[in-house]
Amino acid sequence: MKKILKRISIFLLIGYVGTGLFLYLNQRSLLYFPTPNISTSYTQITFQNQGESIHIIVLNKGHENAILYFGGNAESMAQSSDEIARQFPAFTVYLMDYRGYGGSTGEANEEGLYSDALKLYDTVKPKHDCIAIGGRSLGTGIATYVAAHREVSKLALITPFDSIINVAQEMYPIFPISYLLHDGYDSLSRIKEINAKTLIIIAQKDKVITKERTQQLIDAFDTDQLQVMTIKNRGHIDISSDATYYKMMQDFIGEGCD
């Protein structure tokens, strides 16, 4: 019996270590899902940053106020372009292809995406009176970073999380995730540095980002700074297909810098 238990223990240990090693070695392929480069009729610009070529789609050129939008980890900016352009006709909107996504070179990583996002902001800010920031899912981690380091008129966070470390820890509770992950996207630690009025939109049936992960973020904001809205009967993926989704964003961002 002791030999059997010992063998079982060895097999379990090997399985545990093997799975942990797999997660460590493949973590970025489990976090980032690069989208192909799809042609679009919208204006496109490219800037160089840290040796990479970063591709931007520009919607509704020529407006005084702008929106920078950072999408989810599998979201194609080219495919999102038509709907976003239609919903925000009074704003110039900039959609950034993450490194390795669309027309951008390189491989996605947290520090690189932060640097690209700040470079985008600094590049377009002289052209506009004010800039609002929108982020969805993974993009909320980038949006909070920009809002903590630059002047932002409004900040809209769709299905946000407190940190990727905490999200992953819920998914893999038996592993020491904080020691394994390279990219943490710790939005929670930056909230006190954000001065912009903020909207958080929650999908009631979100199975990817749990209520606790979003609630931790909500609790960190000053109550007079934050609006929280829930879209019922929608999940993490189909939240933007609800008729009220863009209405919430439009009402919040408004026509100006207020």
PDB file of C-alpha atoms in Angstrom:
ATOM      1  CA  MET A   1       0.000   0.000   0.000  1.00  0.00           C
ATOM      2  CA  LYS A   2       2.814   2.415   0.848  1.00  0.00           C
ATOM      3  CA  LYS A   3       4.446   1.771  -2.508  1.00  0.00           C
ATOM      4  CA  ILE A   4       1.169   2.455  -4.308  1.00  0.00           C
ATOM      5  CA  LEU A   5       0.636   5.702  -2.405  1.00  0.00           C
ATOM      6  CA  LYS A   6       4.212   6.720  -3.116  1.00  0.00           C
ATOM      7  CA  ARG A   7       3.763   6.082  -6.833  1.00  0.00           C
ATOM      8  CA  ILE A   8       0.516   8.018  -6.872  1.00  0.00           C
ATOM      9  CA  SER A   9       2.215  10.903  -5.064  1.00  0.00           C
ATOM     10  CA  ILE A  10       5.056  10.906  -7.589  1.00  0.00           C
ATOM     11  CA  PHE A  11       2.639  10.884 -10.517  1.00  0.00           C
ATOM     12  CA  LEU A  12       0.651  13.744  -8.977  1.00  0.00           C
ATOM     13  CA  LEU A  13       3.819  15.731  -8.350  1.00  0.00           C
ATOM     14  CA  ILE A  14       5.022  15.173 -11.907  1.00  0.00           C
ATOM     15  CA  GLY A  15       1.614  16.218 -13.241  1.00  0.00           C
ATOM     16  CA  TYR A  16       1.560  19.331 -11.064  1.00  0.00           C
ATOM     17  CA  VAL A  17       5.059  20.429 -11.998  1.00  0.00           C
ATOM     18  CA  GLY A  18       4.475  19.586 -15.664  1.00  0.00           C
ATOM     19  CA  THR A  19       1.262  21.594 -15.823  1.00  0.00           C
ATOM     20  CA  GLY A  20       2.890  24.520 -14.031  1.00  0.00           C
ATOM     21  CA  LEU A  21       5.799  24.444 -16.461  1.00  0.00           C
ATOM     22  CA  PHE A  22       3.389  24.346 -19.405  1.00  0.00           C
ATOM     23  CA  LEU A  23       1.519  27.397 -18.071  1.00  0.00           C
ATOM     24  CA  TYR A  24       4.774  29.261 -17.495  1.00  0.00           C
ATOM     25  CA  LEU A  25       6.220  28.547 -20.932  1.00  0.00           C
ATOM     26  CA  ASN A  26       2.976  29.200 -22.816  1.00  0.00           C
ATOM     27  CA  GLN A  27       1.522  32.012 -20.725  1.00  0.00           C
ATOM     28  CA  ARG A  28       1.582  34.666 -23.422  1.00  0.00           C
ATOM     29  CA  SER A  29      -0.026  32.380 -25.986  1.00  0.00           C
ATOM     30  CA  LEU A  30      -2.804  31.835 -23.428  1.00  0.00           C
ATOM     31  CA  LEU A  31      -3.207  35.577 -22.845  1.00  0.00           C
ATOM     32  CA  TYR A  32      -2.796  37.093 -26.307  1.00  0.00           C
ATOM     33  CA  PHE A  33      -4.629  35.954 -29.441  1.00  0.00           C
ATOM     34  CA  PRO A  34      -3.246  38.026 -32.343  1.00  0.00           C
ATOM     35  CA  THR A  35      -5.703  38.926 -35.081  1.00  0.00           C
ATOM     36  CA  PRO A  36      -4.813  39.024 -38.813  1.00  0.00           C
ATOM     37  CA  ASN A  37      -4.118  42.166 -40.795  1.00  0.00           C
ATOM     38  CA  ILE A  38      -7.436  42.986 -42.478  1.00  0.00           C
ATOM     39  CA  SER A  39      -7.695  45.732 -45.100  1.00  0.00           C
ATOM     40  CA  THR A  40      -9.841  48.730 -44.256  1.00  0.00           C
ATOM     41  CA  SER A  41     -10.850  51.911 -46.056  1.00  0.00           C
ATOM     42  CA  TYR A  42     -10.236  54.083 -42.987  1.00  0.00           C
ATOM     43  CA  THR A  43      -7.188  56.270 -42.576  1.00  0.00           C
ATOM     44  CA  GLN A  44      -4.207  54.377 -41.233  1.00  0.00           C
ATOM     45  CA  ILE A  45      -1.064  55.679 -39.589  1.00  0.00           C
ATOM     46  CA  THR A  46       2.058  53.969 -38.335  1.00  0.00           C
ATOM     47  CA  PHE A  47       4.641  55.030 -35.774  1.00  0.00           C
ATOM     48  CA  GLN A  48       7.878  53.473 -34.637  1.00  0.00           C
ATOM     49  CA  ASN A  49       8.415  52.562 -31.001  1.00  0.00           C
ATOM     50  CA  GLN A  50      11.130  50.451 -29.400  1.00  0.00           C
ATOM     51  CA  GLY A  51      12.063  49.038 -32.774  1.00  0.00           C
ATOM     52  CA  GLU A  52       8.504  47.993 -33.641  1.00  0.00           C
ATOM     53  CA  SER A  53       6.053  49.374 -36.195  1.00  0.00           C
ATOM     54  CA  ILE A  54       2.699  50.133 -34.535  1.00  0.00           C
ATOM     55  CA  HIS A  55      -0.365  50.316 -36.753  1.00  0.00           C
ATOM     56  CA  ILE A  56      -3.274  52.655 -35.954  1.00  0.00           C
ATOM     57  CA  ILE A  57      -6.683  52.922 -37.600  1.00  0.00           C
ATOM     58  CA  VAL A  58      -8.121  56.443 -37.493  1.00  0.00           C
ATOM     59  CA  LEU A  59     -11.900  56.931 -37.583  1.00  0.00           C
ATOM     60  CA  ASN A  60     -13.778  60.193 -38.210  1.00  0.00           C
ATOM     61  CA  LYS A  61     -10.760  62.410 -38.796  1.00  0.00           C
ATOM     62  CA  GLY A  62     -10.730  66.110 -37.990  1.00  0.00           C
ATOM     63  CA  HIS A  63     -12.699  66.435 -34.752  1.00  0.00           C
ATOM     64  CA  GLU A  64     -11.560  68.501 -31.785  1.00  0.00           C
ATOM     65  CA  ASN A  65     -12.103  65.682 -29.301  1.00  0.00           C
ATOM     66  CA  ALA A  66     -10.724  62.176 -29.549  1.00  0.00           C
ATOM     67  CA  ILE A  67     -11.117  58.682 -28.144  1.00  0.00           C
ATOM     68  CA  LEU A  68      -8.326  56.148 -27.798  1.00  0.00           C
ATOM     69  CA  TYR A  69      -9.773  52.636 -27.705  1.00  0.00           C
ATOM     70  CA  PHE A  70      -7.888  49.545 -26.536  1.00  0.00           C
ATOM     71  CA  GLY A  71      -9.605  46.280 -27.381  1.00  0.00           C
ATOM     72  CA  GLY A  72      -9.838  42.782 -25.955  1.00  0.00           C
ATOM     73  CA  ASN A  73      -7.154  40.144 -26.295  1.00  0.00           C
ATOM     74  CA  ALA A  74      -8.735  38.637 -29.423  1.00  0.00           C
ATOM     75  CA  GLU A  75     -10.427  41.730 -30.851  1.00  0.00           C
ATOM     76  CA  SER A  76      -9.693  42.857 -34.403  1.00  0.00           C
ATOM     77  CA  MET A  77      -9.570  46.624 -34.666  1.00  0.00           C
ATOM     78  CA  ALA A  78     -10.321  46.458 -38.385  1.00  0.00           C
ATOM     79  CA  GLN A  79     -13.466  44.420 -37.772  1.00  0.00           C
ATOM     80  CA  SER A  80     -14.597  46.770 -34.981  1.00  0.00           C
ATOM     81  CA  SER A  81     -13.999  49.905 -37.051  1.00  0.00           C
ATOM     82  CA  ASP A  82     -17.357  50.333 -38.793  1.00  0.00           C
ATOM     83  CA  GLU A  83     -19.461  50.066 -35.653  1.00  0.00           C
ATOM     84  CA  ILE A  84     -17.225  52.314 -33.573  1.00  0.00           C
ATOM     85  CA  ALA A  85     -17.073  54.951 -36.323  1.00  0.00           C
ATOM     86  CA  ARG A  86     -20.860  54.899 -36.601  1.00  0.00           C
ATOM     87  CA  GLN A  87     -21.449  55.168 -32.863  1.00  0.00           C
ATOM     88  CA  PHE A  88     -19.050  58.073 -32.216  1.00  0.00           C
ATOM     89  CA  PRO A  89     -19.407  60.401 -35.231  1.00  0.00           C
ATOM     90  CA  ALA A  90     -18.423  63.521 -33.249  1.00  0.00           C
ATOM     91  CA  PHE A  91     -15.063  62.099 -32.151  1.00  0.00           C
ATOM     92  CA  THR A  92     -11.887  61.142 -33.922  1.00  0.00           C
ATOM     93  CA  VAL A  93     -11.220  57.609 -32.730  1.00  0.00           C
ATOM     94  CA  TYR A  94      -7.839  55.890 -32.696  1.00  0.00           C
ATOM     95  CA  LEU A  95      -7.700  52.095 -32.680  1.00  0.00           C
ATOM     96  CA  MET A  96      -4.306  50.568 -31.897  1.00  0.00           C
ATOM     97  CA  ASP A  97      -3.280  47.161 -33.177  1.00  0.00           C
ATOM     98  CA  TYR A  98      -1.308  45.566 -30.358  1.00  0.00           C
ATOM     99  CA  ARG A  99       2.158  44.255 -31.164  1.00  0.00           C
ATOM    100  CA  GLY A 100       1.759  41.180 -33.336  1.00  0.00           C
ATOM    101  CA  TYR A 101      -1.885  42.053 -34.080  1.00  0.00           C
ATOM    102  CA  GLY A 102      -3.189  43.372 -37.393  1.00  0.00           C
ATOM    103  CA  GLY A 103      -0.588  45.552 -39.052  1.00  0.00           C
ATOM    104  CA  SER A 104       1.720  45.922 -36.052  1.00  0.00           C
ATOM    105  CA  THR A 105       5.024  44.104 -35.742  1.00  0.00           C
ATOM    106  CA  GLY A 106       6.538  42.395 -32.714  1.00  0.00           C
ATOM    107  CA  GLU A 107       5.030  40.267 -29.952  1.00  0.00           C
ATOM    108  CA  ALA A 108       2.540  41.474 -27.376  1.00  0.00           C
ATOM    109  CA  ASN A 109       3.752  42.016 -23.828  1.00  0.00           C
ATOM    110  CA  GLU A 110       2.621  44.254 -21.003  1.00  0.00           C
ATOM    111  CA  GLU A 111       5.449  46.782 -20.937  1.00  0.00           C
ATOM    112  CA  GLY A 112       5.517  47.047 -24.719  1.00  0.00           C
ATOM    113  CA  LEU A 113       1.788  47.724 -24.974  1.00  0.00           C
ATOM    114  CA  TYR A 114       2.006  50.356 -22.237  1.00  0.00           C
ATOM    115  CA  SER A 115       4.816  52.096 -24.092  1.00  0.00           C
ATOM    116  CA  ASP A 116       2.931  51.969 -27.405  1.00  0.00           C
ATOM    117  CA  ALA A 117      -0.225  53.359 -25.808  1.00  0.00           C
ATOM    118  CA  LEU A 118       1.622  56.313 -24.271  1.00  0.00           C
ATOM    119  CA  LYS A 119       3.380  56.972 -27.577  1.00  0.00           C
ATOM    120  CA  LEU A 120       0.017  56.996 -29.342  1.00  0.00           C
ATOM    121  CA  TYR A 121      -1.404  59.440 -26.808  1.00  0.00           C
ATOM    122  CA  ASP A 122       1.595  61.760 -27.056  1.00  0.00           C
ATOM    123  CA  THR A 123       1.483  61.621 -30.864  1.00  0.00           C
ATOM    124  CA  VAL A 124      -2.174  62.613 -31.229  1.00  0.00           C
ATOM    125  CA  LYS A 125      -2.687  64.887 -28.204  1.00  0.00           C
ATOM    126  CA  PRO A 126      -1.492  68.091 -29.957  1.00  0.00           C
ATOM    127  CA  LYS A 127      -4.293  67.620 -32.503  1.00  0.00           C
ATOM    128  CA  HIS A 128      -7.157  67.517 -29.992  1.00  0.00           C
ATOM    129  CA  ASP A 129      -8.672  69.560 -27.175  1.00  0.00           C
ATOM    130  CA  CYS A 130      -9.207  66.506 -25.024  1.00  0.00           C
ATOM    131  CA  ILE A 131      -8.883  62.760 -25.148  1.00  0.00           C
ATOM    132  CA  ALA A 132     -11.176  60.108 -23.681  1.00  0.00           C
ATOM    133  CA  ILE A 133      -9.987  56.552 -23.182  1.00  0.00           C
ATOM    134  CA  GLY A 134     -11.947  53.346 -23.676  1.00  0.00           C
ATOM    135  CA  GLY A 135     -10.782  49.833 -22.888  1.00  0.00           C
ATOM    136  CA  ARG A 136     -12.382  46.429 -23.101  1.00  0.00           C
ATOM    137  CA  SER A 137     -11.284  43.341 -21.149  1.00  0.00           C
ATOM    138  CA  LEU A 138      -7.484  43.150 -21.578  1.00  0.00           C
ATOM    139  CA  GLY A 139      -7.624  46.685 -22.951  1.00  0.00           C
ATOM    140  CA  THR A 140      -8.861  47.984 -19.590  1.00  0.00           C
ATOM    141  CA  GLY A 141      -5.431  47.221 -18.159  1.00  0.00           C
ATOM    142  CA  ILE A 142      -3.855  49.422 -20.826  1.00  0.00           C
ATOM    143  CA  ALA A 143      -6.534  52.102 -20.488  1.00  0.00           C
ATOM    144  CA  THR A 144      -5.995  52.461 -16.732  1.00  0.00           C
ATOM    145  CA  TYR A 145      -2.255  52.741 -17.297  1.00  0.00           C
ATOM    146  CA  VAL A 146      -2.677  55.604 -19.771  1.00  0.00           C
ATOM    147  CA  ALA A 147      -5.222  57.344 -17.527  1.00  0.00           C
ATOM    148  CA  ALA A 148      -2.803  57.115 -14.600  1.00  0.00           C
ATOM    149  CA  HIS A 149       0.041  58.690 -16.584  1.00  0.00           C
ATOM    150  CA  ARG A 150      -1.649  61.208 -18.869  1.00  0.00           C
ATOM    151  CA  GLU A 151      -4.451  63.796 -18.766  1.00  0.00           C
ATOM    152  CA  VAL A 152      -7.691  62.063 -19.747  1.00  0.00           C
ATOM    153  CA  SER A 153     -11.173  63.602 -19.947  1.00  0.00           C
ATOM    154  CA  LYS A 154     -13.178  60.388 -19.438  1.00  0.00           C
ATOM    155  CA  LEU A 155     -12.287  56.740 -18.842  1.00  0.00           C
ATOM    156  CA  ALA A 156     -14.649  53.937 -19.899  1.00  0.00           C
ATOM    157  CA  LEU A 157     -13.827  50.384 -18.786  1.00  0.00           C
ATOM    158  CA  ILE A 158     -15.805  47.489 -20.260  1.00  0.00           C
ATOM    159  CA  THR A 159     -15.679  44.155 -18.388  1.00  0.00           C
ATOM    160  CA  PRO A 160     -12.593  45.224 -16.406  1.00  0.00           C
ATOM    161  CA  PHE A 161     -10.569  43.288 -13.832  1.00  0.00           C
ATOM    162  CA  ASP A 162      -8.408  44.215 -10.874  1.00  0.00           C
ATOM    163  CA  SER A 163      -5.351  42.349 -12.198  1.00  0.00           C
ATOM    164  CA  ILE A 164      -4.582  39.542 -14.607  1.00  0.00           C
ATOM    165  CA  ILE A 165      -2.747  37.800 -11.771  1.00  0.00           C
ATOM    166  CA  ASN A 166      -5.969  37.582  -9.773  1.00  0.00           C
ATOM    167  CA  VAL A 167      -7.975  36.489 -12.823  1.00  0.00           C
ATOM    168  CA  ALA A 168      -5.472  33.723 -13.561  1.00  0.00           C
ATOM    169  CA  GLN A 169      -5.311  32.699  -9.897  1.00  0.00           C
ATOM    170  CA  GLU A 170      -9.051  32.041  -9.965  1.00  0.00           C
ATOM    171  CA  MET A 171      -8.631  29.924 -13.088  1.00  0.00           C
ATOM    172  CA  TYR A 172      -5.654  27.965 -11.720  1.00  0.00           C
ATOM    173  CA  PRO A 173      -6.074  28.097  -7.931  1.00  0.00           C
ATOM    174  CA  ILE A 174      -3.498  25.421  -7.096  1.00  0.00           C
ATOM    175  CA  PHE A 175      -0.590  27.248  -8.768  1.00  0.00           C
ATOM    176  CA  PRO A 176       1.451  30.203  -7.427  1.00  0.00           C
ATOM    177  CA  ILE A 177       0.384  32.447 -10.292  1.00  0.00           C
ATOM    178  CA  SER A 178       2.105  35.595  -9.018  1.00  0.00           C
ATOM    179  CA  TYR A 179       5.449  33.825  -9.415  1.00  0.00           C
ATOM    180  CA  LEU A 180       4.655  32.459 -12.858  1.00  0.00           C
ATOM    181  CA  LEU A 181       3.192  35.397 -14.770  1.00  0.00           C
ATOM    182  CA  HIS A 182       5.275  37.921 -16.675  1.00  0.00           C
ATOM    183  CA  ASP A 183       2.337  40.245 -17.466  1.00  0.00           C
ATOM    184  CA  GLY A 184       0.242  41.273 -14.463  1.00  0.00           C
ATOM    185  CA  TYR A 185      -1.836  44.240 -15.716  1.00  0.00           C
ATOM    186  CA  ASP A 186      -2.400  45.444 -12.170  1.00  0.00           C
ATOM    187  CA  SER A 187      -5.099  48.069 -12.690  1.00  0.00           C
ATOM    188  CA  LEU A 188      -6.005  48.028  -9.010  1.00  0.00           C
ATOM    189  CA  SER A 189      -2.660  49.527  -8.002  1.00  0.00           C
ATOM    190  CA  ARG A 190      -3.184  52.526 -10.305  1.00  0.00           C
ATOM    191  CA  ILE A 191      -6.679  53.670  -9.365  1.00  0.00           C
ATOM    192  CA  LYS A 192      -5.561  56.385  -6.939  1.00  0.00           C
ATOM    193  CA  GLU A 193      -3.482  57.939  -9.743  1.00  0.00           C
ATOM    194  CA  ILE A 194      -6.515  58.288 -12.031  1.00  0.00           C
ATOM    195  CA  ASN A 195      -8.347  61.616 -11.879  1.00  0.00           C
ATOM    196  CA  ALA A 196     -10.733  61.156 -14.798  1.00  0.00           C
ATOM    197  CA  LYS A 197     -14.415  60.480 -14.369  1.00  0.00           C
ATOM    198  CA  THR A 198     -14.807  56.761 -14.951  1.00  0.00           C
ATOM    199  CA  LEU A 199     -17.531  54.448 -16.220  1.00  0.00           C
ATOM    200  CA  ILE A 200     -17.411  50.708 -15.593  1.00  0.00           C
ATOM    201  CA  ILE A 201     -19.707  48.507 -17.679  1.00  0.00           C
ATOM    202  CA  ILE A 202     -20.356  44.978 -16.439  1.00  0.00           C
ATOM    203  CA  ALA A 203     -21.789  42.023 -18.345  1.00  0.00           C
ATOM    204  CA  GLN A 204     -24.248  40.316 -16.015  1.00  0.00           C
ATOM    205  CA  LYS A 205     -23.408  36.831 -17.308  1.00  0.00           C
ATOM    206  CA  ASP A 206     -19.666  37.322 -17.670  1.00  0.00           C
ATOM    207  CA  LYS A 207     -17.949  33.940 -17.258  1.00  0.00           C
ATOM    208  CA  VAL A 208     -14.434  35.223 -17.980  1.00  0.00           C
ATOM    209  CA  ILE A 209     -14.115  38.080 -15.506  1.00  0.00           C
ATOM    210  CA  THR A 210     -15.896  37.210 -12.272  1.00  0.00           C
ATOM    211  CA  LYS A 211     -17.884  39.719 -10.233  1.00  0.00           C
ATOM    212  CA  GLU A 212     -15.251  39.719  -7.503  1.00  0.00           C
ATOM    213  CA  ARG A 213     -12.492  40.747  -9.885  1.00  0.00           C
ATOM    214  CA  THR A 214     -14.515  43.734 -11.095  1.00  0.00           C
ATOM    215  CA  GLN A 215     -15.837  44.591  -7.641  1.00  0.00           C
ATOM    216  CA  GLN A 216     -12.315  44.880  -6.256  1.00  0.00           C
ATOM    217  CA  LEU A 217     -11.647  47.519  -8.913  1.00  0.00           C
ATOM    218  CA  ILE A 218     -14.918  49.326  -8.220  1.00  0.00           C
ATOM    219  CA  ASP A 219     -14.206  49.521  -4.492  1.00  0.00           C
ATOM    220  CA  ALA A 220     -10.867  51.237  -5.127  1.00  0.00           C
ATOM    221  CA  PHE A 221     -12.437  54.262  -6.860  1.00  0.00           C
ATOM    222  CA  ASP A 222     -13.839  57.287  -5.070  1.00  0.00           C
ATOM    223  CA  THR A 223     -17.616  56.983  -5.249  1.00  0.00           C
ATOM    224  CA  ASP A 224     -18.095  60.476  -6.731  1.00  0.00           C
ATOM    225  CA  GLN A 225     -15.645  59.635  -9.522  1.00  0.00           C
ATOM    226  CA  LEU A 226     -17.310  56.463 -10.713  1.00  0.00           C
ATOM    227  CA  GLN A 227     -20.422  55.274 -12.524  1.00  0.00           C
ATOM    228  CA  VAL A 228     -21.178  51.554 -12.680  1.00  0.00           C
ATOM    229  CA  MET A 229     -23.673  50.089 -15.132  1.00  0.00           C
ATOM    230  CA  THR A 230     -24.665  46.486 -15.804  1.00  0.00           C
ATOM    231  CA  ILE A 231     -25.942  45.078 -19.080  1.00  0.00           C
ATOM    232  CA  LYS A 232     -28.309  42.251 -18.273  1.00  0.00           C
ATOM    233  CA  ASN A 233     -28.352  38.853 -19.954  1.00  0.00           C
ATOM    234  CA  ARG A 234     -25.051  39.445 -21.725  1.00  0.00           C
ATOM    235  CA  GLY A 235     -21.699  37.735 -21.359  1.00  0.00           C
ATOM    236  CA  HIS A 236     -18.083  38.720 -21.819  1.00  0.00           C
ATOM    237  CA  ILE A 237     -18.137  38.243 -25.599  1.00  0.00           C
ATOM    238  CA  ASP A 238     -21.569  39.460 -26.666  1.00  0.00           C
ATOM    239  CA  ILE A 239     -21.857  42.533 -24.424  1.00  0.00           C
ATOM    240  CA  SER A 240     -21.280  44.927 -27.347  1.00  0.00           C
ATOM    241  CA  SER A 241     -24.171  43.410 -29.309  1.00  0.00           C
ATOM    242  CA  ASP A 242     -26.664  44.779 -26.789  1.00  0.00           C
ATOM    243  CA  ALA A 243     -28.495  47.915 -27.920  1.00  0.00           C
ATOM    244  CA  THR A 244     -27.739  49.710 -24.648  1.00  0.00           C
ATOM    245  CA  TYR A 245     -23.969  49.171 -24.797  1.00  0.00           C
ATOM    246  CA  TYR A 246     -23.024  52.071 -27.046  1.00  0.00           C
ATOM    247  CA  LYS A 247     -25.784  54.261 -25.587  1.00  0.00           C
ATOM    248  CA  MET A 248     -24.087  53.983 -22.186  1.00  0.00           C
ATOM    249  CA  MET A 249     -20.749  54.924 -23.726  1.00  0.00           C
ATOM    250  CA  GLN A 250     -22.201  57.828 -25.715  1.00  0.00           C
ATOM    251  CA  ASP A 251     -24.054  59.291 -22.742  1.00  0.00           C
ATOM    252  CA  PHE A 252     -20.947  59.070 -20.590  1.00  0.00           C
ATOM    253  CA  ILE A 253     -18.336  60.424 -22.984  1.00  0.00           C
ATOM    254  CA  GLY A 254     -20.650  63.119 -24.316  1.00  0.00           C
ATOM    255  CA  GLU A 255     -19.770  65.810 -26.793  1.00  0.00           C
ATOM    256  CA  GLY A 256     -16.897  67.493 -24.995  1.00  0.00           C
ATOM    257  CA  CYS A 257     -14.376  67.499 -22.192  1.00  0.00           C
ATOM    258  CA  ASP A 258     -16.727  67.935 -19.233  1.00  0.00           C
TER     259      ASP A 258
END
